[in-house]
Amino acid sequence: MKQLDVELGSRSYPIYIGAGLLQQSPALVGAQLSEQTLVISNSVVAPLYLDTLLEGLADIPACTLIIEDGERHKTMETLNGIITRLLEEQFNRTCTLVALGGGVVGDVTGFAAACYQRGVGYIQVPTTLLAQVDSAVGGKTAVNHRLGKNMIGAFHQPAAVISDTDVLESLPAREFRAGVAEVIKYGLINDNEFFCWLEDNIEGLLQLDAACLAHAIEVSCRNKAGIVARDERESGLRAILNLGHTFGHAIETALNYETWLHGEAVAAGMSMAAHLSTKTTGFRESDALRVNSLLEKAGLPVNLPDTVSREQLRELMAVDKKARHGRLHLVLLEEIGKAVVTPDFEEADLAATLRHTPDLS
């Protein structure tokens, strides 16, 4: 087992990474649990892992709540269902929520914890690669609005993150690949050495080679933990974690959070960001080709879906959280391993990126 720490002073917390950690969860986080514990999972994950987690929590009288699976259920309605259950069980301010699932479960559980009685504790037990390397770490919580993704939320740090690598073996290949998109992101924004490692080891990672998987998760979490520790509330540096997300969130919203997975939309977004970077920041076209090549080797899309118009995408991008005074700020690349947040791009270059397949041919 590996342990990393997100250093946030009195709100610091551990990230545990390893095999078989669901069974070890009481020893890892017993001190953070209370007599009033609510485990929240979804209709896909619960049949696989809820009993294992509850067996480990045998000495703690935990309640459970199962929500529907999928991004389209990351809504105020789902949030209200969680709050209602907490009130029905008469949970007080010392209660603990446990999120057992992927990014949707983690986001909505974390937001419920942030809202309930002005903030209660919660623990992340992510069961997808995307959640283990990204959404479960850093304290961003939210639900979606029909006009934009993650527009209703709060920063609320968990008490701990337990990433059991064994659960990834049951993850559908498509969902695993979607998580790889976020892994690739860390190499692009902050870690050239890691990006080169991914170019050499992407096949092993996709085959769930234990050593490759453990290394990819640890390095990704270490990168994110370091960035979050320096900029918890995204006032500057942390925004680079959104590489590809302004494009990707707009794609997801245009598709009504159906058809594409989050990581697939982010992958296409990173390809477009790389393309625009060649016109804006001096990013080399040869490196943009490397970005596309790695994404394609990972089985991820680099083009927009045919059903999304460029005009619709640009309109949706305008409501991105990084927009300031009517001006969109984008995360672009200066080189592999170095990202920048900038409003200094030509609208014509953005339009050109949205208009054509970004293959640089």
GROMACS .gro file of N, CA and C in nm, residues 6 167 212 249 282 284:
model
   18
    6VAL      N    1  -0.245   1.494   0.108
    6VAL     CA    2  -0.279   1.625   0.055
    6VAL      C    3  -0.256   1.724   0.168
  167VAL      N    4  -1.054  -0.316  -0.751
  167VAL     CA    5  -1.188  -0.292  -0.808
  167VAL      C    6  -1.182  -0.256  -0.955
  212CYS      N    7   0.234  -0.118  -1.378
  212CYS     CA    8   0.199   0.002  -1.454
  212CYS      C    9   0.083   0.076  -1.388
  249HIS      N   10  -1.643   1.970  -2.116
  249HIS     CA   11  -1.769   1.994  -2.047
  249HIS      C   12  -1.876   2.042  -2.145
  282GLY      N   13   0.297   2.879  -2.907
  282GLY     CA   14   0.424   2.828  -2.958
  282GLY      C   15   0.442   2.680  -2.935
  284ARG      N   16   0.471   2.310  -3.008
  284ARG     CA   17   0.519   2.252  -3.134
  284ARG      C   18   0.416   2.158  -3.196
   0.00000   0.00000   0.00000
